[in-house]
XYZ file of C-alpha atoms in Angstrom:
315
model
C 27.275 13.366 -8.479
C 25.792 13.443 -4.950
C 22.648 15.041 -6.387
C 22.364 12.258 -8.944
C 22.542 9.665 -6.184
C 20.116 11.654 -4.056
C 17.633 11.726 -6.949
C 17.769 7.929 -7.222
C 17.384 7.520 -3.465
C 14.358 9.830 -3.506
C 12.432 7.646 -5.962
C 13.537 4.228 -4.678
C 10.707 2.637 -2.627
C 11.967 2.239 0.915
C 9.661 -0.727 1.474
C 11.416 -2.955 -1.084
C 13.504 -5.910 0.025
C 16.990 -4.838 1.021
C 18.728 -6.785 -1.791
C 17.064 -4.948 -4.734
C 17.375 -1.637 -2.871
C 21.131 -1.996 -2.449
C 21.586 -3.069 -6.076
C 19.741 0.059 -7.230
C 21.891 2.279 -5.023
C 25.111 0.580 -6.162
C 24.275 1.164 -9.830
C 23.415 4.807 -9.140
C 26.685 5.447 -7.302
C 28.730 3.711 -10.023
C 27.133 5.896 -12.711
C 27.477 9.091 -10.676
C 31.157 8.612 -9.808
C 32.199 6.851 -13.009
C 33.644 3.687 -11.488
C 33.166 0.144 -12.764
C 32.056 -1.422 -9.493
C 30.389 -0.443 -6.215
C 29.485 -2.661 -3.275
C 27.495 -1.883 -0.133
C 28.163 -4.025 2.908
C 25.889 -3.950 5.954
C 26.893 -4.772 9.492
C 25.278 -7.926 10.859
C 25.110 -7.673 14.625
C 24.307 -11.353 15.167
C 27.331 -12.553 13.177
C 29.540 -9.583 14.077
C 30.635 -9.045 10.499
C 29.877 -7.031 7.370
C 27.725 -8.892 4.864
C 26.972 -8.005 1.270
C 23.519 -9.217 0.152
C 23.737 -11.484 -2.880
C 27.324 -12.588 -2.248
C 29.169 -13.139 0.982
C 32.846 -12.334 1.371
C 33.056 -14.559 4.423
C 32.428 -17.591 2.194
C 35.266 -16.658 -0.152
C 38.322 -18.898 0.317
C 40.992 -17.180 2.359
C 38.979 -14.080 3.273
C 40.187 -12.544 6.537
C 37.705 -9.961 7.877
C 40.064 -8.817 10.645
C 42.432 -7.100 8.199
C 39.945 -6.203 5.451
C 39.713 -2.564 4.419
C 35.927 -2.555 4.947
C 36.360 -3.749 8.538
C 38.992 -1.096 9.175
C 36.733 1.697 7.919
C 33.701 0.416 9.801
C 35.636 0.356 13.079
C 37.336 3.740 12.681
C 34.394 5.439 10.888
C 36.929 7.226 8.700
C 36.854 7.065 4.914
C 39.852 5.489 3.224
C 41.461 5.662 -0.210
C 44.207 3.277 -1.280
C 45.857 3.115 -4.679
C 46.670 -0.581 -4.270
C 44.322 -2.633 -2.122
C 46.576 -5.700 -2.304
C 49.521 -3.802 -0.903
C 47.328 -2.234 1.807
C 45.775 -5.581 2.797
C 47.969 -8.435 1.560
C 46.125 -11.024 3.684
C 43.121 -10.685 1.345
C 45.067 -10.593 -1.913
C 42.971 -13.395 -3.446
C 39.742 -11.497 -2.820
C 40.991 -8.257 -4.393
C 42.326 -10.152 -7.390
C 38.996 -11.961 -7.732
C 37.133 -8.630 -7.981
C 39.924 -6.862 -9.913
C 40.044 -4.265 -7.149
C 43.170 -2.158 -7.035
C 42.356 1.489 -6.416
C 39.693 1.439 -3.698
C 37.482 3.914 -1.852
C 35.770 2.790 1.346
C 33.435 5.162 3.214
C 31.284 4.543 6.289
C 27.507 4.456 5.900
C 26.469 5.914 9.221
C 23.929 8.248 10.757
C 24.178 10.040 14.078
C 22.668 7.025 15.834
C 23.440 4.004 13.660
C 26.420 2.464 11.927
C 24.856 0.678 8.969
C 27.944 -0.528 7.102
C 30.356 0.646 4.411
C 30.320 1.836 0.816
C 33.130 0.459 -1.354
C 34.135 1.716 -4.808
C 36.948 -0.015 -6.656
C 38.669 0.112 -10.012
C 41.405 -1.935 -11.713
C 43.882 0.962 -11.685
C 44.564 4.080 -9.646
C 44.065 6.478 -12.548
C 40.315 5.945 -12.393
C 40.067 7.216 -8.814
C 41.739 10.060 -6.939
C 42.183 10.905 -3.272
C 40.585 14.264 -4.103
C 37.273 12.426 -4.527
C 37.273 11.217 -0.929
C 35.004 14.030 0.419
C 32.548 13.250 -2.392
C 32.427 9.568 -1.433
C 31.866 10.473 2.210
C 28.879 12.651 1.233
C 27.395 9.797 -0.793
C 27.896 7.472 2.172
C 25.914 9.864 4.386
C 23.163 10.078 1.752
C 22.867 6.288 1.680
C 22.747 6.249 5.491
C 19.908 8.803 5.461
C 17.988 6.590 3.024
C 18.499 3.538 5.250
C 17.242 5.514 8.258
C 14.121 6.388 6.257
C 13.770 2.756 5.202
C 13.927 1.580 8.813
C 11.170 4.046 9.727
C 9.000 2.885 6.813
C 9.482 -0.790 7.706
C 8.678 -0.044 11.355
C 5.527 1.786 10.269
C 4.477 -1.110 8.023
C 5.084 -3.571 10.870
C 3.014 -1.426 13.239
C 0.166 -1.243 10.715
C 0.363 -5.007 10.192
C 0.172 -5.632 13.934
C -2.806 -3.266 14.215
C -4.573 -5.011 11.332
C -3.806 -8.426 12.821
C -5.293 -7.310 16.148
C -8.400 -5.984 14.399
C -8.868 -9.215 12.454
C -8.381 -11.248 15.605
C -11.034 -9.210 17.407
C -13.440 -9.617 14.481
C -12.771 -13.343 14.384
C -13.344 -13.782 18.109
C -16.540 -11.733 17.881
C -17.806 -13.878 15.000
C -16.798 -17.053 16.830
C -18.648 -15.934 19.948
C -21.729 -15.236 17.805
C -21.536 -18.638 16.124
C -21.156 -20.468 19.428
C -23.862 -18.449 21.181
C -26.588 -19.583 18.771
C -26.415 -23.358 19.474
C -25.651 -22.686 23.138
C -28.863 -20.649 23.419
C -30.802 -23.513 21.829
C -29.244 -26.104 24.145
C -29.848 -23.996 27.243
C -33.427 -23.097 26.265
C -34.448 -26.663 25.488
C -32.721 -28.055 28.590
C -34.402 -25.456 30.848
C -37.779 -26.237 29.299
C -37.237 -29.946 29.816
C -36.161 -29.352 33.425
C -39.296 -27.303 34.196
C -41.489 -30.071 32.769
C -39.700 -32.669 34.900
C -40.146 -30.466 37.967
C -43.889 -30.332 37.305
C -44.074 -34.034 36.451
C -41.266 -35.867 38.338
C -42.147 -39.226 36.833
C -42.434 -37.921 33.296
C -40.254 -39.552 30.633
C -38.724 -36.945 28.267
C -39.906 -37.183 24.704
C -37.344 -38.376 22.220
C -37.728 -35.201 20.128
C -36.789 -33.031 23.108
C -33.585 -34.943 23.774
C -32.808 -35.214 20.048
C -33.029 -31.418 19.701
C -30.494 -30.948 22.502
C -28.191 -33.543 20.934
C -28.471 -31.831 17.536
C -27.544 -28.441 18.982
C -24.695 -29.992 20.985
C -23.272 -31.611 17.864
C -23.480 -28.295 16.067
C -21.612 -26.608 18.880
C -18.960 -29.307 18.775
C -18.510 -28.708 15.042
C -18.038 -25.006 15.666
C -15.494 -25.700 18.401
C -13.627 -28.042 16.057
C -13.669 -25.282 13.484
C -11.980 -22.929 15.940
C -9.314 -25.547 16.568
C -8.807 -25.874 12.804
C -8.255 -22.130 12.500
C -5.572 -22.321 15.190
C -3.571 -24.866 13.210
C -0.162 -23.751 11.897
C -0.338 -22.169 8.464
C -0.045 -24.700 5.674
C -1.562 -27.638 7.570
C -4.907 -27.198 5.843
C -8.338 -25.893 6.788
C -10.717 -27.697 4.449
C -11.107 -31.395 5.235
C -11.783 -34.335 2.943
C -14.324 -33.667 0.213
C -17.200 -36.074 -0.315
C -20.156 -35.851 -2.666
C -23.248 -34.706 -0.804
C -26.818 -33.692 -1.545
C -26.679 -29.984 -0.765
C -30.468 -29.729 -0.481
C -30.486 -32.324 2.303
C -27.586 -30.568 4.005
C -29.485 -27.254 3.956
C -32.620 -28.962 5.320
C -30.582 -30.397 8.208
C -29.366 -26.905 9.052
C -32.876 -25.467 8.897
C -34.252 -28.217 11.142
C -31.522 -27.519 13.701
C -32.119 -23.737 13.627
C -34.071 -22.577 16.701
C -37.587 -21.274 16.036
C -37.445 -17.555 15.369
C -40.885 -16.605 14.138
C -39.604 -16.393 10.559
C -40.988 -18.362 7.622
C -38.016 -20.219 6.147
C -38.404 -22.136 2.891
C -35.987 -24.176 0.807
C -36.190 -25.262 -2.823
C -34.040 -26.756 -5.548
C -31.420 -29.461 -5.620
C -27.720 -29.922 -6.365
C -24.879 -32.258 -5.569
C -21.250 -31.363 -5.048
C -17.983 -32.734 -3.670
C -17.383 -30.617 -0.559
C -16.239 -30.708 3.046
C -19.724 -31.116 4.597
C -18.771 -29.502 7.910
C -17.413 -26.374 6.257
C -20.450 -25.989 3.977
C -22.754 -26.623 6.948
C -21.031 -23.766 8.788
C -21.454 -21.489 5.765
C -25.157 -22.298 5.433
C -25.714 -21.896 9.170
C -24.072 -18.452 9.114
C -26.273 -17.442 6.175
C -29.415 -18.557 7.987
C -28.405 -16.962 11.300
C -27.677 -13.632 9.625
C -30.906 -13.776 7.630
C -32.848 -14.314 10.866
C -30.914 -11.627 12.711
C -31.337 -8.931 10.068
C -34.919 -9.688 8.955
C -38.113 -8.402 10.569
C -39.837 -10.795 12.946
C -42.300 -12.890 10.946
C -40.491 -12.170 7.673
C -39.842 -14.721 4.960
C -36.416 -16.265 4.342
C -35.954 -18.264 1.148
C -33.118 -20.718 0.637
C -32.402 -22.035 -2.849
C -29.956 -24.655 -4.091
C -29.236 -25.129 -7.807
C -26.675 -26.194 -10.393
C -25.159 -23.797 -12.895
C -22.759 -25.040 -15.569
C -20.244 -27.102 -13.601
C -20.937 -25.413 -10.271
C -23.290 -25.995 -7.383
C -24.789 -22.804 -5.998
């Protein structure tokens, strides 16, 4: 019987939620020992009680955990067999009658370092169980404890991997954000420095409207990127894409191209399409496409942008 349980424990994924895991183990133990019912209760440190996933004894009318057999075994860490649970724990008579539990085995589920909980096997009459089976139940309890130790290690490993992946994604995001913000900032700084040098040479000179407009355009772009970063920091579920409005995508792309600093590349745009979108998000997408095309193309190379409709989609 212990080998049968061990075989089930060996193939049960340790990463599953604890409820399905315990149900699988309970069925395996019931089959191996030949009893009608098995329950695994786990110690809850926060509530200072033993809880059974799926159903809670503490919510059962009249349940008294202080006298319960499972509490007794958990505290003493000694397996227990009683032929009549009601006689052994009359304060919880209603509970034992509810589960038709007369003859009862309770064994600790513990490792050298951790007390996980208890394993309970019960039957409607004593003939089904025997005190001679107590060592067998204790072995099964230790096997379940070993599985739970392995499960804790697997969960800890998964959590560590998740934290590592989250850190990597955060670093990638911050790097991309820095890249996105650097592009308009470079344009703003370059145009402002150029304008300042011209004013130094000609103190009475009035800046041309196009010069100021270019700085304003780049500043607005930078503000949109900053707002995008704030959107990303919103709590999950509050939404990232804003209101959708129908726009001329060709005009939107042209606006992005006009605002893109001169790079020595030949950038062309053709086609037309309309779509209901969040303009700011699509503008960010197009800007990233253009920036990457400029960055990874030879100086003086050609970059072609195309907008078109296909079936019910805008591309």
